[in-house]
Tab-separated table of N, CA, C and O in Angstrom:
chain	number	residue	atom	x	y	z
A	1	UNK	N	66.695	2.736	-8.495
A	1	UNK	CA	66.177	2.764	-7.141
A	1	UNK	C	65.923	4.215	-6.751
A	1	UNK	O	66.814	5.064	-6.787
A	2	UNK	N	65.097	4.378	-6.504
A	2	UNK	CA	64.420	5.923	-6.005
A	2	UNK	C	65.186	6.064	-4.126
A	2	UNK	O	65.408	5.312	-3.177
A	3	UNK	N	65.301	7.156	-4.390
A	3	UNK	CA	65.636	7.494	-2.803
A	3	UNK	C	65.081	8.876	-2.193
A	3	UNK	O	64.463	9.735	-2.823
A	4	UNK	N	65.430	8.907	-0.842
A	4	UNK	CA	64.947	10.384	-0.323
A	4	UNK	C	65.857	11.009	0.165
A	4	UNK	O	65.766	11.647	1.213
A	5	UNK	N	67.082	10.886	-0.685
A	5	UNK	CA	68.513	11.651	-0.168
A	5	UNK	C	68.127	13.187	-0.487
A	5	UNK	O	67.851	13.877	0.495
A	6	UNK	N	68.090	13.688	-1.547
A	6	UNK	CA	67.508	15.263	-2.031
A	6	UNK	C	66.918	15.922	-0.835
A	6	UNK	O	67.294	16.944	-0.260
A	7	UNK	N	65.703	14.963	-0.521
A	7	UNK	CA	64.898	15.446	0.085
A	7	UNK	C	65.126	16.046	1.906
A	7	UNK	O	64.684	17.026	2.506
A	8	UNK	N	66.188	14.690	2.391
A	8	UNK	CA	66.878	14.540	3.707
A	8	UNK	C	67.882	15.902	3.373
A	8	UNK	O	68.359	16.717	4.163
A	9	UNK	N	67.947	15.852	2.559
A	9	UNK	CA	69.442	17.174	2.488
A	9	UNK	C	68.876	18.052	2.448
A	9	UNK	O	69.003	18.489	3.592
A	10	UNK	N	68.129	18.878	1.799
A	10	UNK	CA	67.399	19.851	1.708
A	10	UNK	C	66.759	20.416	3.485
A	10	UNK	O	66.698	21.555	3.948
A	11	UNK	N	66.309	18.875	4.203
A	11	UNK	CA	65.630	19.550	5.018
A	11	UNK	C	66.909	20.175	6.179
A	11	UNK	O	66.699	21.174	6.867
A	12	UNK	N	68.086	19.468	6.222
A	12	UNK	CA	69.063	20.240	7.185
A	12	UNK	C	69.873	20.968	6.234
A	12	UNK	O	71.040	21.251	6.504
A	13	UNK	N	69.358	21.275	5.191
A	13	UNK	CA	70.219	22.574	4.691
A	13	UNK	C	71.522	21.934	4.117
A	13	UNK	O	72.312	22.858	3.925
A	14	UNK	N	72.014	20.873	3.802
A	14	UNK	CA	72.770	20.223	3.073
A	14	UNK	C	73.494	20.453	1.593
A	14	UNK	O	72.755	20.157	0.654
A	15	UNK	N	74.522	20.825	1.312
A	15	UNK	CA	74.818	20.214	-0.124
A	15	UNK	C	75.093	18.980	-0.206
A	15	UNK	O	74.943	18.163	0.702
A	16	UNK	N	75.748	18.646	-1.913
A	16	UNK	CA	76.160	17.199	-2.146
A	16	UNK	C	77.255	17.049	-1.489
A	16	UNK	O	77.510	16.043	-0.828
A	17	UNK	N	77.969	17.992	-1.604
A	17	UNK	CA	79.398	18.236	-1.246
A	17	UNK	C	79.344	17.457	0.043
A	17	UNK	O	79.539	16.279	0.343
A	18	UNK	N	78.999	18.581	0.710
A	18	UNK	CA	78.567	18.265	2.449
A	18	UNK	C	78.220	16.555	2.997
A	18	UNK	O	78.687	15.944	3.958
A	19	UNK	N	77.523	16.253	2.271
A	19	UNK	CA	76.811	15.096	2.525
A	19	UNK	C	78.177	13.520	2.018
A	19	UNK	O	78.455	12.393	2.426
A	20	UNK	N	78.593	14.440	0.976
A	20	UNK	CA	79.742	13.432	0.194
A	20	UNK	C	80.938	13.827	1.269
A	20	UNK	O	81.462	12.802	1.705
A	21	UNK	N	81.353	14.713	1.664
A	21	UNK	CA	82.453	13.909	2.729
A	21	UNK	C	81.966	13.669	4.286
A	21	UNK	O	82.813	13.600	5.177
A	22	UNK	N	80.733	13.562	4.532
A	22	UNK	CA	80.119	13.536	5.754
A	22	UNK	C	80.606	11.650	5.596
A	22	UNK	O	81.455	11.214	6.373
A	23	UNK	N	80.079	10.885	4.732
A	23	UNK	CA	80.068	9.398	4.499
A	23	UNK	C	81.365	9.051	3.742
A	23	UNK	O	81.783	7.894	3.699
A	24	UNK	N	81.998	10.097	3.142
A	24	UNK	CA	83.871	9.543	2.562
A	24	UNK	C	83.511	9.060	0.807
A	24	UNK	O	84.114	8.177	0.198
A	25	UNK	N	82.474	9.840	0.307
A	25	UNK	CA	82.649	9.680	-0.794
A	25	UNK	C	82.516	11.006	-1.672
A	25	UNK	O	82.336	12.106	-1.149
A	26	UNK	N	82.635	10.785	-3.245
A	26	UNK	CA	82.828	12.199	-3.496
A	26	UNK	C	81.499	12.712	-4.573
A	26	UNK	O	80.967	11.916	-5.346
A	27	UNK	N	81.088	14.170	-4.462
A	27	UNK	CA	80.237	14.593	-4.828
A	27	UNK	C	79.320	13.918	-5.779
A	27	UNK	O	78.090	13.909	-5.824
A	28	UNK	N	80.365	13.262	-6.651
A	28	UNK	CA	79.601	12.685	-8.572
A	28	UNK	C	78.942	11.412	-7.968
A	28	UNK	O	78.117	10.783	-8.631
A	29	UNK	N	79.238	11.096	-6.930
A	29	UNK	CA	78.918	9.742	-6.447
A	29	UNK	C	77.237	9.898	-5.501
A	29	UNK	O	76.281	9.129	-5.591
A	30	UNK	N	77.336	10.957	-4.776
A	30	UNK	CA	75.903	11.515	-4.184
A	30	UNK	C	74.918	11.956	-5.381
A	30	UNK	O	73.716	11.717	-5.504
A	31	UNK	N	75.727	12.619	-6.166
A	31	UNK	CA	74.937	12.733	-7.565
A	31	UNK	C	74.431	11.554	-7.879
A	31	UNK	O	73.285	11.291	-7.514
A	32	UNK	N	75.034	10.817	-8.462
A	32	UNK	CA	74.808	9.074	-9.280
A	32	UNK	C	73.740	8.833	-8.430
A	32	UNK	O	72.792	8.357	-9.056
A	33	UNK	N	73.514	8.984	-7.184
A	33	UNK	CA	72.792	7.951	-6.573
A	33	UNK	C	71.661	8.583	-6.851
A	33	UNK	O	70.693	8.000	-7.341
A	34	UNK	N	71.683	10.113	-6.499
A	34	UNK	CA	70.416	11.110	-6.417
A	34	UNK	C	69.707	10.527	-7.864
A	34	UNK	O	68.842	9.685	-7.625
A	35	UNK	N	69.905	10.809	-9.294
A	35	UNK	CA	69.629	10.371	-10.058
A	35	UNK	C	69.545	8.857	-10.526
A	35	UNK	O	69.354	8.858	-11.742
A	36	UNK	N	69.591	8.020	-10.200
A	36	UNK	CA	69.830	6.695	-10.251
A	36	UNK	C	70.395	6.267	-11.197
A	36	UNK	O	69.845	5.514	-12.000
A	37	UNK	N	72.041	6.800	-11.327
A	37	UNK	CA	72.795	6.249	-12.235
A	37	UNK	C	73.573	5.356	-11.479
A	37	UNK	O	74.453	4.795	-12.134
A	38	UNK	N	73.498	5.047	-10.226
A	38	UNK	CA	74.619	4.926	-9.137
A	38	UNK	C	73.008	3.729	-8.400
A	38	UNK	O	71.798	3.954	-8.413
A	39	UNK	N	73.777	2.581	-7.884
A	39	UNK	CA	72.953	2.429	-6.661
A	39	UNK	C	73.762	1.651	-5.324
A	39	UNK	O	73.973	0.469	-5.052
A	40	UNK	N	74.061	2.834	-4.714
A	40	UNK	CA	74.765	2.706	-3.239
A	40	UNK	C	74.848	1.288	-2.707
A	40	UNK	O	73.951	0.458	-2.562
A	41	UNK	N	76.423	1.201	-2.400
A	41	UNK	CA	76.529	-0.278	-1.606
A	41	UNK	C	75.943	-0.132	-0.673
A	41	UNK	O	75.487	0.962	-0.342
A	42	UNK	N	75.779	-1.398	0.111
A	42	UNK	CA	75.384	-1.861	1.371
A	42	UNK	C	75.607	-0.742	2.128
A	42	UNK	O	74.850	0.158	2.492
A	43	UNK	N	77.263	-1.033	2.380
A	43	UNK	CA	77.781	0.287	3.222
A	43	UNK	C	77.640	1.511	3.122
A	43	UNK	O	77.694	2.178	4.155
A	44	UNK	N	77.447	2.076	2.011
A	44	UNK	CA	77.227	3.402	1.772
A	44	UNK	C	75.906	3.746	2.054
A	44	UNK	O	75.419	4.761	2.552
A	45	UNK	N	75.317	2.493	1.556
A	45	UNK	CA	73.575	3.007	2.388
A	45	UNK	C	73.293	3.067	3.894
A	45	UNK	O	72.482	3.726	4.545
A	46	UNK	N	74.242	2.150	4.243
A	46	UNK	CA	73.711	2.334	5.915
A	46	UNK	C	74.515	3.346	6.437
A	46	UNK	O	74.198	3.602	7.599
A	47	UNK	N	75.676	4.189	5.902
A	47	UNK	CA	76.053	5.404	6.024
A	47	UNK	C	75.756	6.422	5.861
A	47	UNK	O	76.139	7.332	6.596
A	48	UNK	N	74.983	6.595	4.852
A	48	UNK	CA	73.990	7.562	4.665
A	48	UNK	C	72.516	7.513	5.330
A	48	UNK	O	71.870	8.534	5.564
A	49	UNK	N	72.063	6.201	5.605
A	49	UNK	CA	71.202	6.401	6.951
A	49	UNK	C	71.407	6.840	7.982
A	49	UNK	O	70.629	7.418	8.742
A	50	UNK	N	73.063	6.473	8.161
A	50	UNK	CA	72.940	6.354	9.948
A	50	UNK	C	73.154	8.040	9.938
A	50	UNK	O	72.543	8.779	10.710
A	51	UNK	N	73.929	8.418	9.135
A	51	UNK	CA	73.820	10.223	9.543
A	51	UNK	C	72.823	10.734	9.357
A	51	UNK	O	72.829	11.709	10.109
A	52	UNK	N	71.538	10.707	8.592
A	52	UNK	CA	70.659	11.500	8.710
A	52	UNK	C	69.180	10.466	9.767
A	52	UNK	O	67.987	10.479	9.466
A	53	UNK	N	69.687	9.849	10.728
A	53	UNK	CA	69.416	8.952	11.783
A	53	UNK	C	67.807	8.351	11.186
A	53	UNK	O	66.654	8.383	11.616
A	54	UNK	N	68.392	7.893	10.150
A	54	UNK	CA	67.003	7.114	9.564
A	54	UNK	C	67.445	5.256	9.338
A	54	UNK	O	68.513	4.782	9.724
A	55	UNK	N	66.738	4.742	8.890
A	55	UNK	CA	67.296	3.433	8.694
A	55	UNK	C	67.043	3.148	7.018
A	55	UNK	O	66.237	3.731	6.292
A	56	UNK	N	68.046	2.006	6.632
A	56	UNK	CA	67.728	2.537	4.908
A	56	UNK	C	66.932	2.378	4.264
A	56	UNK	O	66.703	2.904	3.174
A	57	UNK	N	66.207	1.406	4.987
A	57	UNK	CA	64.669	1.343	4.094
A	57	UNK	C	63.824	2.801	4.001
A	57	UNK	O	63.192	3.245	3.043
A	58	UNK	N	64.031	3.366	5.286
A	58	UNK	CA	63.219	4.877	5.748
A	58	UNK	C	64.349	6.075	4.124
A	58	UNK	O	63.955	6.963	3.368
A	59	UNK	N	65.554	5.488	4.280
A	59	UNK	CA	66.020	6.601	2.796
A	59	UNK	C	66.198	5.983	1.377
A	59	UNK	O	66.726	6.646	0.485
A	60	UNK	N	65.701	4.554	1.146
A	60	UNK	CA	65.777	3.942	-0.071
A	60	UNK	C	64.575	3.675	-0.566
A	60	UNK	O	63.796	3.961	0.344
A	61	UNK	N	64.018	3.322	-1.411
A	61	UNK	CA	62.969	2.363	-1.904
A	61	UNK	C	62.982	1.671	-2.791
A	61	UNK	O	63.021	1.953	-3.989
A	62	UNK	N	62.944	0.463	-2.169
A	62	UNK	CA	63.384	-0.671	-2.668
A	62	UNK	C	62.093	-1.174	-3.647
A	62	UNK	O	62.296	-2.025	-4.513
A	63	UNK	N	60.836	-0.619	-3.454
A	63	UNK	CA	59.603	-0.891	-4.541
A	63	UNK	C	59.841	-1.320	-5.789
A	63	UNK	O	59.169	-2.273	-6.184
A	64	UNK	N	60.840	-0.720	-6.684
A	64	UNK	CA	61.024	-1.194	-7.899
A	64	UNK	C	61.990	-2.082	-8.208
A	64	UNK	O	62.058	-2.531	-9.352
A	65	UNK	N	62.872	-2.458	-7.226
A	65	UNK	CA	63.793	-3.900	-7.145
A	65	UNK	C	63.456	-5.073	-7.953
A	65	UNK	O	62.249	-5.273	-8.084
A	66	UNK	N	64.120	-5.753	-8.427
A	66	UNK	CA	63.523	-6.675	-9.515
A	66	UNK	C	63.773	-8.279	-7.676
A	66	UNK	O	64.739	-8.325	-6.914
A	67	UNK	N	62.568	-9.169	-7.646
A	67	UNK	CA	63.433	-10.155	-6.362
A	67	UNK	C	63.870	-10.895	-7.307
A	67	UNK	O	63.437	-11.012	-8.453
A	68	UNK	N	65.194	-11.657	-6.542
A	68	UNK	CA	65.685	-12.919	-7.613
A	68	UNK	C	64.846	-14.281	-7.288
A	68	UNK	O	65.049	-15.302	-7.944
Protein backbone atom coordinates (compact mmCIF):
# COMPACT_ATOMS: atom_id res chain seq x y z
CA UNK A 1 0.00 0.00 0.00
CA UNK A 2 1.58 3.29 -1.02
CA UNK A 3 1.17 6.19 1.36
CA UNK A 4 1.93 9.96 1.79
CA UNK A 5 3.43 9.68 5.25
CA UNK A 6 7.23 10.80 3.90
CA UNK A 7 5.72 13.30 2.23
CA UNK A 8 3.22 14.78 5.30
CA UNK A 9 6.45 14.63 7.44
CA UNK A 10 8.70 16.32 5.44
CA UNK A 11 6.25 19.14 4.94
CA UNK A 12 6.11 20.04 8.96
CA UNK A 13 9.60 19.23 9.31
CA UNK A 14 9.08 15.81 10.95
CA UNK A 15 11.26 12.80 11.73
CA UNK A 16 10.25 9.08 12.06
CA UNK A 17 11.08 9.32 15.47
CA UNK A 18 8.83 12.31 16.01
CA UNK A 19 5.97 11.04 14.18
CA UNK A 20 6.47 7.39 15.97
CA UNK A 21 5.82 8.66 19.43
CA UNK A 22 3.39 11.41 18.31
CA UNK A 23 0.81 8.02 17.53
CA UNK A 24 2.66 5.46 20.40
CA UNK A 25 4.52 3.48 18.08
CA UNK A 26 8.13 2.95 17.46
CA UNK A 27 10.39 4.24 14.73
CA UNK A 28 10.93 0.56 12.68
CA UNK A 29 7.24 0.58 12.60
CA UNK A 30 6.85 4.27 10.71
CA UNK A 31 9.63 2.83 8.69
CA UNK A 32 7.68 -0.57 7.72
CA UNK A 33 4.89 1.39 6.72
CA UNK A 34 6.93 4.16 4.77
CA UNK A 35 8.32 1.30 2.70
CA UNK A 36 5.54 -1.10 2.57
CA UNK A 37 6.81 -3.78 4.60
CA UNK A 38 4.26 -2.89 7.31
CA UNK A 39 0.56 -2.03 6.47
CA UNK A 40 -0.91 0.06 9.39
CA UNK A 41 -3.95 -1.10 11.41
CA UNK A 42 -7.13 0.50 11.29
CA UNK A 43 -6.10 2.37 14.33
CA UNK A 44 -2.86 3.35 13.51
CA UNK A 45 -4.13 4.75 10.30
CA UNK A 46 -6.69 6.88 11.63
CA UNK A 47 -3.92 8.05 14.06
CA UNK A 48 -1.75 9.01 11.80
CA UNK A 49 -4.45 10.89 9.93
CA UNK A 50 -5.95 12.50 12.62
CA UNK A 51 -2.48 14.23 13.55
CA UNK A 52 -1.49 15.41 10.40
CA UNK A 53 -5.51 16.53 10.16
CA UNK A 54 -6.08 14.59 6.99
CA UNK A 55 -8.47 11.65 6.71
CA UNK A 56 -6.92 8.20 5.71
CA UNK A 57 -7.90 7.87 2.49
CA UNK A 58 -6.27 11.67 1.96
CA UNK A 59 -2.73 9.63 3.64
CA UNK A 60 -3.23 6.02 2.22
CA UNK A 61 -3.88 4.63 -1.16
CA UNK A 62 -5.79 2.12 -1.25
CA UNK A 63 -5.50 1.84 -5.45
CA UNK A 64 -3.56 -1.26 -5.34
CA UNK A 65 -5.71 -3.22 -2.67
CA UNK A 66 -6.59 -6.54 -3.96
CA UNK A 67 -11.21 -6.28 -3.16
CA UNK A 68 -12.32 -9.58 -1.69
Amino acid sequence: MKTRIPELRKQRKLSQEELALAVGVTRQTITSIEVGKYTASLVLAYKIAKYFGKTIEDVFDFSDVEEM
